[in-house]
Phi, psi and omega in degrees: 000325173297319179285328171306298188306305176307329191286331178289327186292320185286312179295336182277311179301326199278329185278332181291319187299314187285332187274324170303314187288324169308314180280329173293332192276313173311310173295322169300313188300309186317296180316300171315316195279328176295327178286338160289319199282321216289313180303334180279314179308298182317321185286326187291315167305321190281317176300327186290337184284304174291357170263001169095018173274144182282168185286326165301328178278338186277330194293298180311338173300328193278338171317319186263340187277331190262162167245162170328135342293345179292341171295317174297325186284326180286338184291305179293331171288311187306309175310315181310306168306327182278339170291339188110355159299148166298172183289317176290342187263312175301321192276326158318298183295320185314304184292343188279310189292333156280326173052042179243136190302306192314318187282335173291317175302299181319305189294317183295311183304303187308295186305336183274320181294326172296317176281331194270346187074017190283207184265071183306337174291317174299318186284314180320298181301317179323296184303326170306315177298313187295317165291345169294310187294325173311313194288316176314309178298298190314309178299313187284344171275323160319316181294299171321299192292328185299304183313320176106000000 
């Protein structure tokens, strides 16, 4: 009787740990996919701004231009905006929801450029190139460390 109960408890603990590990892996893949897609989205946004579209009008266009999982996040951002949040608050929610340091920095830079009236399109392009360079360096580092 005691053996059956202890086996059940061990199996339950193993199941809980496995479930938690799988959720962490899924979250890592989700965040990694967003990190890879984000620079391209910023370049699309920058092109829209250069074409004369406002930031509020350009953000919904990203819903069609991006693929999952970043598309769902842009849709969520657009819904926040439609519910009455101003663009800075919606971007802040976007940043907090994802909780990715490089995207947090990019969003902060977007908010500063938007609030000060600076050249937002240029800032977005610089952020996109910086994020791409970070990603390339990280990939190279991983490849080099994998080789030994």
